[in-house]
């Protein structure tokens, strides 16, 4: 009787700390420690709610691309074209709004169309022609970046009034805010893009956890052969994962231009790397099968926070932000590797 | 008669089945395209350069010259790809690091030196050590911590250019023109062929000898094909994977020397930009499986020059350098689609269908 009980509790303990949960916990703890540390040692700026929401405001499009990337990575694939697609979408939207008399609606249609087109083509090549995803999406990135310069090489600011009105729409959060120097209470605000990003986070979370498509992504990434034997249409799942990633990159492009309101070739430069970094920090395993969208969300927040910390701690030189991001990726990769090694030992 | 015919058939078949066919076909397509578009592409002239040397000039020479760094990188990239089944995307950034380190030694703290602060060989060796340390770091992440190569090298890809800027405190050291440092990226006085070509050939000879007289190639391939089987046969896969990254580090240092020497200074953000993509493409174009295993070094090197051929061709047709990637991407997609095993199987099935009535005829005559 006693041994039975012991076994039961052991089993329960194991179930409580799965890979996903462990990595997610590590991510959230690291983020919390970082933010609280910044509050204690760097003070004022980090004590204001607006600082937190500004991190969200600047990184809304990164959150959206990182969701797409996490989904693709859970399938055991990768999509490095997202940065290029975001750049291309911003340029096309800007040109449409300013030179072709477009409206926010036509721009949104363009954004979704471009994202979908990239997703469909890349998904087809990766899933049905079985070409390495890295090569396909690398070519996709090249194509998007090159096309951006062909469409318009000079940077410019969008002057479309309807769009600027949309851009300046703010969602204020009345109960969160801070008292400024003159003693007035100012409520914290966030941009529409953040709301879009948060909705997408919830949707992706629900999709991955409770729909058969979402579960098939995990099965596919965990072991493709077994997934096939379970009767999952692995090709279709992989195809759809890439389509979702492309579509999300299109939306991210629209959110990006809602924040920056400019068309420039350098838009979203290196965003694919930040998105991969956010996913890794958030506990998505590159080998596939393990990952969590909530973790990805905290991954983006951690990235944004560390960049904020580095710049407010006096390391204003541009290189420090990148070096710290790289160090963070390194740290989390080592943690993942140790988790994997431990899992293999217990098996 | 019949014997000769079968021999011909054999040579053709062997060529068709060899890896070389992919880069050769691509090269042929480019040559034919250029011949039709503008035959003057192939003209080679003798020009006087700024120091009064008579040197060879022309598009073909510039392909050989500018393709050197890429071909040297392709050597290391092929080994890394074969052993680990992944690619190193940090080579461009580590070229910046190694180049920056070389310049730091050459200038010795003074950003505008009149003479070199250290012999070039010392600076070069320091650069080699720095690049090897970068390679060793990548190697440890991949071989010991079992991180996917592409992601492990993402670390240095992200941080490399920042580290390079940090080494020289974001200042731009400029090497004096009369110091002789420009020789490695330019011309040796009296020799009409660009020096990078000689450096590249020297690298090819070294790697050829290494592959011929040591078991490196065999070990790398066996680790790439089946790591477990390699370990059971007494190899140390961790060490071999790590070693390929260190070898790639040496290649990076040589490429960095040429790159830095070409302009006698450095631009941390643009030096060797996107070269990692070209190097990976060279390996893929050479018909090597990007998932690791068997490799053909000559094929990769040929692939590198084909990529450079494509770049030069696009430049000649006044494609802006920023728009270049779009065209390259289209070429790459066509290549990978054609070489995908599923497409190949479908194509050969169609080919057989077309040929089968004829074949039946031939057999009937016999």
XYZ file of C-alpha atoms in Angstrom:
713
model
C 0.000 0.000 0.000
C 2.735 2.373 1.000
C 4.819 1.611 -2.071
C 1.818 2.136 -4.271
C 1.254 5.554 -2.768
C 4.889 6.445 -3.232
C 4.783 5.475 -6.865
C 1.677 7.486 -7.407
C 3.173 10.597 -5.910
C 6.324 10.099 -7.952
C 4.275 9.900 -11.108
C 2.357 13.011 -10.176
C 5.597 14.853 -9.486
C 6.946 13.940 -12.878
C 3.816 15.046 -14.628
C 3.857 18.380 -12.850
C 7.265 19.283 -14.260
C 7.152 18.479 -17.937
C 9.717 20.023 -20.259
C 7.290 22.690 -21.384
C 6.360 23.690 -17.860
C 9.940 23.704 -16.609
C 11.191 25.856 -19.467
C 8.181 28.154 -19.131
C 8.799 28.540 -15.410
C 12.461 29.352 -15.982
C 11.505 31.998 -18.549
C 8.926 33.682 -16.327
C 11.251 33.620 -13.320
C 14.105 35.127 -15.324
C 11.813 37.853 -16.640
C 10.452 38.623 -13.177
C 13.918 38.704 -11.596
C 15.167 40.975 -14.369
C 12.254 43.386 -14.097
C 12.236 43.516 -10.310
C 16.016 43.951 -10.313
C 15.649 46.839 -12.733
C 12.989 48.380 -10.475
C 15.250 48.109 -7.428
C 18.535 49.218 -8.947
C 17.574 51.505 -11.811
C 14.508 52.965 -10.142
C 12.223 55.584 -11.508
C 11.690 54.630 -15.142
C 10.957 51.019 -14.391
C 8.595 51.914 -11.549
C 6.184 53.519 -14.010
C 3.597 51.358 -15.692
C 4.102 53.225 -18.931
C 7.641 51.831 -19.254
C 6.197 48.346 -19.228
C 3.574 49.260 -21.799
C 6.179 50.983 -23.960
C 8.069 47.700 -24.139
C 4.825 46.185 -25.450
C 4.210 49.094 -27.825
C 7.611 48.814 -29.487
C 7.565 45.037 -29.601
C 3.967 44.316 -30.668
C 5.001 43.218 -34.162
C 7.822 41.120 -32.715
C 5.309 39.310 -30.508
C 3.216 38.448 -33.570
C 6.146 37.186 -35.664
C 7.453 35.238 -32.679
C 4.078 33.455 -32.342
C 4.334 32.325 -35.964
C 7.909 31.247 -35.497
C 7.108 29.306 -32.336
C 4.365 27.400 -34.161
C 6.727 26.538 -36.998
C 9.464 25.583 -34.542
C 7.094 23.346 -32.565
C 6.602 21.459 -35.855
C 10.380 21.016 -36.010
C 10.694 23.383 -38.949
C 11.943 26.971 -39.169
C 10.926 30.160 -40.959
C 13.589 32.828 -41.256
C 11.733 34.822 -43.898
C 9.515 36.601 -41.350
C 11.768 39.655 -40.954
C 11.969 40.096 -44.715
C 8.209 39.685 -45.097
C 7.543 42.267 -42.384
C 9.901 44.693 -44.142
C 8.241 44.059 -47.514
C 4.751 44.499 -46.059
C 5.633 47.824 -44.419
C 7.068 49.130 -47.689
C 4.105 47.965 -49.790
C 1.610 49.392 -47.309
C 3.475 52.709 -47.148
C 3.606 52.979 -50.948
C -0.070 52.054 -51.208
C -1.106 54.601 -48.581
C 0.962 57.478 -49.893
C 1.309 57.060 -53.632
C -1.722 55.067 -54.692
C -4.339 56.760 -52.545
C -4.960 53.662 -50.506
C -6.891 53.465 -47.269
C -6.057 51.535 -44.096
C -8.350 48.783 -45.377
C -6.578 48.308 -48.727
C -3.251 48.397 -46.895
C -4.472 45.667 -44.557
C -5.584 43.609 -47.542
C -2.128 43.999 -49.087
C -0.450 43.011 -45.820
C -2.564 39.872 -45.455
C -2.146 39.019 -49.141
C 1.638 39.239 -49.073
C 1.881 37.252 -45.863
C -0.464 34.566 -47.162
C 1.386 34.328 -50.488
C 4.735 33.789 -48.758
C 3.187 31.272 -46.377
C 1.513 29.288 -49.168
C 4.573 29.077 -51.423
C 7.026 28.309 -48.629
C 4.654 25.839 -47.043
C 4.176 24.028 -50.334
C 7.924 23.828 -50.993
C 8.721 22.663 -47.466
C 5.838 20.272 -46.847
C 5.012 18.789 -50.226
C 8.331 19.011 -52.083
C 10.261 18.221 -48.888
C 12.934 20.841 -49.426
C 14.869 21.930 -46.347
C 12.897 24.689 -44.608
C 16.060 26.638 -43.865
C 16.946 26.966 -47.557
C 13.388 27.718 -48.671
C 12.787 30.436 -46.107
C 16.292 31.818 -46.581
C 15.436 32.305 -50.238
C 12.118 33.787 -49.107
C 13.987 36.287 -46.947
C 16.351 37.194 -49.800
C 13.415 37.596 -52.148
C 11.443 39.790 -49.757
C 14.437 41.995 -48.923
C 15.400 42.418 -52.572
C 11.826 43.117 -53.630
C 11.531 45.786 -50.927
C 14.362 47.813 -52.485
C 12.986 47.277 -55.979
C 9.588 48.649 -54.914
C 10.975 51.740 -53.237
C 14.557 52.397 -52.172
C 14.279 55.707 -50.319
C 12.862 55.861 -46.788
C 9.801 58.063 -46.305
C 7.112 58.827 -43.736
C 3.495 57.932 -44.339
C 1.252 61.017 -44.524
C -2.104 59.313 -45.095
C -4.501 60.983 -42.639
C -6.890 58.100 -42.102
C -3.954 55.831 -41.361
C -2.262 58.294 -39.013
C -5.532 58.620 -37.107
C -5.555 54.846 -36.727
C -1.919 54.909 -35.670
C -2.531 57.503 -32.953
C -5.526 55.687 -31.510
C -4.571 54.779 -27.985
C -6.135 52.355 -25.589
C -5.800 53.849 -22.124
C -5.828 51.676 -19.073
C -7.456 53.914 -16.438
C -6.573 51.889 -13.355
C -2.873 51.518 -14.220
C -0.773 54.612 -14.379
C 1.526 56.751 -12.377
C 1.728 60.152 -10.815
C 4.147 62.376 -12.681
C 6.433 65.087 -11.293
C 3.754 67.751 -11.116
C 1.473 65.427 -9.195
C -0.986 64.634 -11.993
C -2.130 61.084 -12.549
C -1.540 59.888 -16.105
C -3.062 56.635 -17.181
C -0.886 54.165 -19.052
C -1.775 53.567 -22.677
C -1.105 50.995 -25.322
C -1.418 51.062 -29.089
C -3.911 49.077 -31.147
C -1.100 46.817 -32.292
C -0.595 45.576 -28.743
C -4.261 44.646 -28.478
C -3.971 42.760 -31.775
C -0.862 40.987 -30.523
C -2.511 40.011 -27.225
C -5.588 38.655 -29.019
C -3.333 36.622 -31.309
C -1.395 35.280 -28.323
C -4.645 34.019 -26.789
C -5.870 32.577 -30.105
C -2.581 30.788 -30.738
C -2.533 29.462 -27.179
C -6.062 28.066 -27.523
C -5.299 26.666 -30.964
C -2.140 24.890 -29.814
C -3.697 23.494 -26.658
C -7.239 22.508 -27.570
C -7.581 21.983 -31.318
C -6.632 18.860 -33.219
C -4.515 20.956 -35.585
C -2.566 22.395 -32.658
C -1.997 18.977 -31.137
C -0.876 17.631 -34.509
C 1.858 20.297 -34.557
C 3.282 18.914 -31.308
C 2.972 15.343 -32.538
C 4.688 16.235 -35.798
C 7.552 18.007 -34.054
C 7.975 15.321 -31.409
C 8.294 12.436 -33.809
C 7.244 12.663 -37.402
C 7.131 8.915 -37.950
C 4.873 8.291 -34.957
C 2.646 11.195 -35.960
C 2.230 9.604 -39.382
C 1.363 6.279 -37.780
C -1.245 7.982 -35.603
C -2.986 8.921 -38.808
C -2.013 12.580 -38.785
C -1.648 14.176 -42.187
C 1.866 15.424 -41.419
C 2.338 17.167 -44.752
C -0.872 19.118 -44.359
C 0.013 20.116 -40.780
C 3.479 21.298 -41.772
C 1.998 23.197 -44.721
C -0.570 24.900 -42.492
C 2.080 25.803 -39.902
C 4.030 27.678 -42.572
C 0.865 29.325 -43.889
C 0.020 30.520 -40.362
C 3.550 31.834 -39.905
C 3.392 33.730 -43.210
C -0.019 35.176 -42.417
C 1.156 36.281 -38.964
C 4.213 37.918 -40.559
C 1.806 39.872 -42.792
C -0.208 41.029 -39.780
C 3.031 41.857 -37.966
C 4.067 44.029 -40.900
C 0.814 45.969 -40.622
C 1.274 46.369 -36.866
C 4.874 47.451 -37.454
C 3.850 50.248 -39.783
C 1.067 51.231 -37.377
C 3.837 51.859 -34.844
C 6.492 53.455 -37.051
C 4.384 54.957 -39.890
C 7.329 54.883 -42.248
C 8.406 52.885 -45.246
C 12.102 52.062 -45.173
C 14.321 49.300 -46.484
C 15.816 48.884 -43.022
C 12.416 48.207 -41.394
C 12.379 45.009 -39.349
C 16.069 44.431 -40.048
C 17.144 41.280 -38.226
C 13.663 40.715 -36.828
C 13.783 37.010 -37.726
C 16.710 36.590 -35.362
C 14.923 38.420 -32.550
C 11.844 36.284 -33.130
C 13.900 33.085 -33.015
C 15.631 34.375 -29.894
C 12.298 35.174 -28.237
C 10.996 31.693 -29.026
C 14.119 30.024 -27.655
C 14.106 32.160 -24.509
C 10.412 31.322 -24.179
C 11.240 27.645 -24.021
C 10.434 26.488 -27.534
C 12.793 23.664 -28.419
C 14.371 23.843 -31.830
C 14.242 20.104 -32.131
C 10.458 20.458 -32.172
C 7.604 19.142 -30.093
C 8.140 21.425 -27.104
C 6.972 24.992 -26.778
C 4.414 27.353 -25.360
C 3.037 30.614 -26.701
C 2.860 32.178 -23.230
C 6.590 31.482 -22.952
C 7.187 33.144 -26.301
C 5.273 36.194 -25.067
C 7.530 36.372 -22.008
C 10.527 35.792 -24.268
C 9.707 38.961 -26.189
C 9.165 40.844 -22.922
C 12.542 39.622 -21.618
C 14.257 40.782 -24.805
C 12.577 44.186 -24.615
C 13.377 44.534 -20.919
C 17.029 43.643 -21.255
C 17.463 46.145 -24.065
C 15.812 48.761 -21.889
C 17.999 47.874 -18.919
C 21.189 47.983 -20.951
C 20.413 51.409 -22.343
C 19.248 52.904 -19.041
C 22.223 51.449 -17.169
C 24.459 53.737 -19.206
C 25.627 51.300 -21.871
C 24.268 53.489 -24.621
C 26.629 52.145 -27.280
C 24.567 50.267 -29.826
C 26.632 47.104 -29.552
C 25.804 46.296 -25.928
C 22.157 45.534 -26.649
C 23.095 42.971 -29.278
C 25.812 41.405 -27.169
C 23.442 40.991 -24.212
C 20.762 39.470 -26.455
C 23.332 37.025 -27.789
C 24.440 36.177 -24.248
C 20.806 35.512 -23.314
C 20.293 33.180 -26.271
C 23.475 31.365 -25.275
C 22.317 30.987 -21.667
C 18.902 29.631 -22.607
C 20.333 27.250 -25.198
C 22.607 25.770 -22.550
C 19.655 25.433 -20.148
C 17.638 23.641 -22.841
C 20.539 21.358 -23.597
C 20.879 20.430 -19.930
C 17.125 19.770 -19.690
C 17.336 17.502 -22.720
C 20.353 15.647 -21.375
C 18.621 15.114 -18.021
C 15.521 13.805 -19.758
C 17.590 11.318 -21.721
C 19.244 10.120 -18.533
C 15.952 9.518 -16.760
C 14.577 7.587 -19.703
C 31.322 0.689 -82.994
C 29.010 -0.656 -80.375
C 31.716 -0.693 -77.719
C 32.573 2.952 -78.336
C 28.962 3.855 -78.068
C 28.542 2.211 -74.685
C 31.686 3.921 -73.468
C 30.261 7.270 -74.500
C 27.095 6.335 -72.762
C 29.039 5.485 -69.643
C 30.879 8.791 -69.541
C 27.668 10.674 -70.078
C 25.910 8.594 -67.470
C 28.735 8.999 -64.995
C 28.673 12.730 -65.506
C 24.902 12.798 -65.125
C 25.110 10.856 -61.909
C 28.028 12.790 -60.449
C 27.436 15.704 -58.096
C 29.376 18.011 -60.366
C 26.502 18.038 -62.847
C 24.466 20.548 -60.823
C 27.058 23.340 -60.586
C 28.310 22.568 -64.098
C 24.817 22.834 -65.553
C 24.252 26.103 -63.696
C 27.603 27.409 -64.936
C 26.784 26.379 -68.494
C 23.416 28.123 -68.311
C 25.085 31.313 -67.077
C 27.795 31.170 -69.771
C 25.240 30.641 -72.545
C 23.055 33.419 -71.172
C 25.993 35.831 -71.130
C 27.174 34.770 -74.596
C 23.752 35.583 -76.033
C 23.235 38.763 -74.041
C 26.678 40.295 -74.491
C 29.763 38.355 -75.639
C 32.055 41.156 -74.430
C 31.438 39.730 -70.953
C 34.226 37.267 -71.646
C 36.777 39.827 -72.859
C 40.022 40.007 -70.874
C 42.159 43.117 -71.252
C 45.434 44.356 -69.795
C 45.070 47.564 -67.839
C 47.435 49.817 -65.933
C 46.537 50.076 -62.277
C 47.201 53.087 -60.069
C 50.779 52.066 -59.294
C 51.702 51.519 -62.933
C 51.483 47.740 -62.876
C 50.002 46.116 -65.926
C 47.285 43.812 -64.653
C 44.617 41.619 -66.169
C 41.114 43.010 -66.109
C 37.728 41.781 -67.202
C 34.605 40.201 -65.807
C 36.101 36.698 -65.712
C 39.104 37.921 -63.736
C 36.847 39.761 -61.331
C 34.808 36.575 -60.805
C 37.960 34.639 -59.944
C 39.193 37.497 -57.786
C 36.021 38.292 -55.852
C 35.006 34.659 -55.590
C 38.145 33.805 -53.588
C 36.760 34.540 -50.124
C 33.564 32.674 -50.914
C 35.435 29.633 -52.237
C 37.694 29.571 -49.149
C 34.664 29.759 -46.861
C 32.949 27.038 -48.882
C 35.778 24.643 -47.885
C 35.065 25.026 -44.181
C 31.313 25.203 -44.663
C 31.330 21.918 -46.575
C 33.102 20.165 -43.699
C 30.755 21.655 -41.089
C 27.715 20.738 -43.175
C 28.927 17.204 -43.745
C 29.789 16.503 -40.108
C 26.915 18.230 -38.315
C 24.112 18.342 -40.866
C 23.776 22.043 -40.162
C 25.328 25.278 -41.305
C 27.299 28.056 -39.676
C 25.493 31.353 -40.197
C 28.024 33.370 -38.226
C 30.859 33.386 -40.796
C 30.121 36.932 -42.003
C 30.093 38.246 -38.448
C 33.254 36.354 -37.468
C 34.999 37.755 -40.557
C 34.215 41.170 -39.061
C 35.617 40.061 -35.680
C 38.807 38.558 -37.132
C 39.326 41.523 -39.471
C 38.820 43.952 -36.636
C 41.326 42.043 -34.487
C 43.918 42.085 -37.296
C 43.514 45.827 -37.755
C 43.762 46.403 -34.001
C 47.139 44.631 -33.927
C 48.388 46.356 -37.073
C 47.457 49.806 -35.784
C 48.448 49.250 -32.155
C 45.941 51.683 -30.655
C 46.577 54.490 -33.114
C 43.706 54.737 -35.606
C 45.744 56.584 -38.263
C 49.228 55.037 -38.047
C 52.012 56.081 -40.416
C 53.712 52.705 -40.146
C 52.464 49.317 -39.064
C 52.716 48.665 -35.329
C 53.326 44.937 -35.830
C 54.423 42.665 -38.659
C 51.548 41.537 -40.896
C 52.192 37.869 -40.083
C 51.701 38.541 -36.357
C 48.432 40.332 -37.018
C 47.300 37.524 -39.296
C 48.145 34.840 -36.760
C 46.299 36.803 -34.087
C 43.299 36.979 -36.425
C 43.541 33.226 -36.992
C 43.538 32.608 -33.247
C 40.540 34.909 -32.732
C 38.589 33.252 -35.553
C 39.512 29.805 -34.241
C 38.246 30.767 -30.786
C 34.955 31.884 -32.366
C 34.820 28.597 -34.264
C 35.659 26.647 -31.119
C 32.839 28.423 -29.264
C 30.366 27.452 -32.003
C 31.825 23.968 -31.972
C 31.345 23.558 -28.222
C 27.729 24.703 -28.469
C 27.046 22.249 -31.291
C 29.158 19.255 -30.311
C 28.995 19.358 -26.517
C 25.666 21.060 -25.821
C 23.977 19.463 -28.851
C 22.397 22.699 -30.048
C 21.327 22.839 -33.690
C 24.239 24.421 -35.603
C 22.110 27.119 -37.183
C 20.874 28.268 -33.809
C 24.169 27.897 -31.981
C 25.818 30.134 -34.563
C 22.915 32.559 -34.270
C 24.641 33.762 -31.091
C 27.744 34.998 -32.888
C 25.653 36.085 -35.871
C 23.797 38.438 -33.530
C 26.776 39.587 -31.502
C 29.700 39.285 -33.957
C 29.494 42.658 -35.649
C 28.939 44.345 -32.300
C 32.013 42.609 -30.871
C 33.992 43.680 -33.940
C 33.000 47.306 -33.382
C 33.775 47.002 -29.690
C 37.344 45.686 -30.337
C 38.315 48.957 -32.000
C 35.982 51.071 -29.868
C 33.841 51.703 -32.951
C 36.651 53.738 -34.540
C 37.762 53.023 -38.094
C 41.449 52.135 -38.262
C 42.981 52.927 -41.636
C 46.144 51.138 -42.771
C 48.608 53.383 -44.654
C 48.672 52.635 -48.384
C 52.462 52.212 -48.621
C 52.673 49.572 -45.878
C 52.325 46.627 -48.240
C 49.190 45.356 -46.496
C 47.112 45.950 -49.620
C 48.981 43.188 -51.446
C 46.711 40.417 -50.128
C 43.593 41.905 -51.628
C 45.251 43.544 -54.633
C 48.228 42.690 -56.799
C 51.820 41.692 -56.083
C 53.963 44.188 -58.037
C 54.825 42.678 -61.407
C 52.232 39.910 -61.237
C 49.188 40.481 -63.445
C 46.896 38.063 -61.584
C 45.135 39.238 -58.385
C 46.672 37.849 -55.181
C 43.388 36.477 -53.735
C 43.368 33.949 -56.586
C 46.751 32.596 -55.427
C 45.618 32.516 -51.794
C 42.486 30.604 -52.788
C 44.515 28.119 -54.856
C 46.895 27.615 -51.928
C 43.899 26.833 -49.698
C 42.535 24.358 -52.258
C 45.897 22.578 -52.433
C 46.121 22.355 -48.641
C 42.615 20.948 -48.217
C 43.148 18.570 -51.138
C 46.331 17.231 -49.547
C 44.651 16.956 -46.150
C 41.725 15.027 -47.605
C 44.067 12.836 -49.646
C 46.603 11.944 -46.973
C 44.598 12.013 -43.747
C 41.372 10.313 -42.747
C 39.644 13.623 -42.013
C 37.244 13.312 -44.941
C 36.315 9.741 -44.048
C 35.788 10.595 -40.371
C 33.697 13.659 -41.165
C 31.483 11.706 -43.545
C 30.988 8.795 -41.183
C 30.024 11.143 -38.341
C 27.631 12.930 -40.683
C 26.031 9.748 -41.993
C 25.546 8.006 -38.663
C 26.923 9.448 -35.467
C 26.142 6.392 -33.370
C 27.771 4.001 -35.803
C 30.815 6.272 -35.950
C 31.122 6.188 -32.165
C 30.756 2.430 -32.068
C 33.622 2.264 -34.564
C 35.907 4.124 -32.218
C 35.575 7.640 -33.578
C 34.900 10.601 -31.324
C 31.988 12.437 -32.993
C 32.074 15.304 -30.492
C 35.705 16.054 -31.277
C 35.257 15.730 -35.046
C 32.267 18.072 -35.101
C 34.180 20.549 -32.962
C 37.214 20.211 -35.249
C 35.206 21.101 -38.372
C 34.119 24.349 -36.731
C 37.730 25.183 -35.847
C 38.795 24.474 -39.446
C 36.025 26.780 -40.615
C 37.506 29.346 -38.213
C 40.840 29.178 -40.053
C 39.030 29.637 -43.385
C 37.229 32.646 -41.921
C 40.544 34.213 -40.855
C 42.018 33.822 -44.355
C 38.879 35.313 -45.910
C 39.005 38.154 -43.374
C 42.626 38.924 -44.330
C 41.618 39.266 -48.002
C 38.494 41.295 -47.205
C 40.297 43.738 -44.911
C 43.270 44.021 -47.237
C 41.031 44.936 -50.179
C 39.955 48.198 -48.579
C 42.751 48.654 -45.970
C 40.059 49.457 -43.418
C 36.836 47.912 -42.173
C 33.132 48.639 -42.117
C 31.743 46.623 -39.230
C 28.185 46.531 -40.529
C 28.778 45.786 -44.204
C 32.015 43.771 -44.384
C 31.204 40.327 -45.766
C 27.471 41.053 -45.405
C 25.313 38.091 -46.440
C 28.412 36.014 -47.235
C 27.123 33.247 -44.934
C 24.129 32.850 -47.211
C 26.329 32.653 -50.303
C 28.622 30.118 -48.644
C 25.671 27.891 -47.711
C 24.322 28.237 -51.233
C 27.716 27.226 -52.626
C 27.553 24.009 -50.617
C 23.957 23.367 -51.694
C 24.683 24.210 -55.313
C 27.604 21.791 -55.198
C 25.028 19.051 -54.767
C 26.005 18.304 -51.167
C 23.162 17.244 -48.893
C 22.572 20.043 -46.401
C 21.485 17.364 -43.951
C 25.057 16.085 -43.739
C 26.903 12.964 -44.749
C 28.815 12.562 -47.978
C 30.427 15.586 -49.520
C 32.378 16.566 -52.599
C 34.829 19.383 -51.908
C 35.564 20.226 -55.549
C 31.874 20.502 -56.259
C 31.393 23.008 -53.414
C 34.294 25.151 -54.614
C 32.872 25.133 -58.123
C 29.517 26.079 -56.603
C 31.119 29.101 -54.929
C 32.474 30.384 -58.236
C 29.099 29.798 -59.912
C 27.457 31.961 -57.222
C 30.051 34.667 -57.849
C 29.453 34.301 -61.610
C 25.757 34.896 -60.989
C 26.479 37.922 -58.793
C 28.818 39.451 -61.371
C 26.323 38.795 -64.174
C 23.579 40.532 -62.215
C 25.856 43.482 -61.468
C 26.660 43.755 -65.156
C 22.977 44.150 -65.929
C 22.878 47.103 -63.543
C 20.977 45.351 -60.803
C 21.378 47.446 -57.669
C 23.359 45.599 -55.023
C 20.452 45.864 -52.573
C 18.072 44.231 -55.080
C 20.521 41.415 -55.830
C 19.081 39.019 -53.214
C 15.675 38.923 -54.954
C 17.187 37.557 -58.166
C 19.461 35.177 -56.291
C 16.462 33.867 -54.370
C 14.621 33.025 -57.585
C 17.654 31.149 -58.920
C 18.043 29.293 -55.633
C 14.396 28.255 -55.530
C 14.552 26.964 -59.107
C 17.714 25.011 -58.260
C 16.408 23.439 -55.081
C 13.048 22.600 -56.631
C 14.770 20.886 -59.550
C 17.090 18.965 -57.263
C 14.353 17.947 -54.783
C 14.107 14.164 -54.765
C 10.313 14.175 -55.222
C 10.466 16.443 -58.259
C 13.307 14.390 -59.704
C 11.357 11.175 -59.306
C 8.320 12.726 -61.010
C 10.432 14.143 -63.839
C 12.218 10.883 -64.509
C 8.868 9.084 -64.554
C 7.582 11.525 -67.167
C 10.856 11.179 -69.084
C 10.479 7.413 -69.153
C 6.919 7.703 -70.388
C 8.036 9.915 -73.253
C 10.930 7.657 -74.098
C 9.308 4.278 -73.663
C 7.669 4.013 -77.116
C 10.974 4.898 -78.758
C 12.875 2.436 -76.630
C 10.428 -0.274 -77.637
C 11.139 0.576 -81.261
C 14.888 0.361 -80.762
C 14.559 -2.984 -79.076
C 12.347 -4.241 -81.862
C 15.003 -3.324 -84.465
C 17.654 -5.142 -82.479
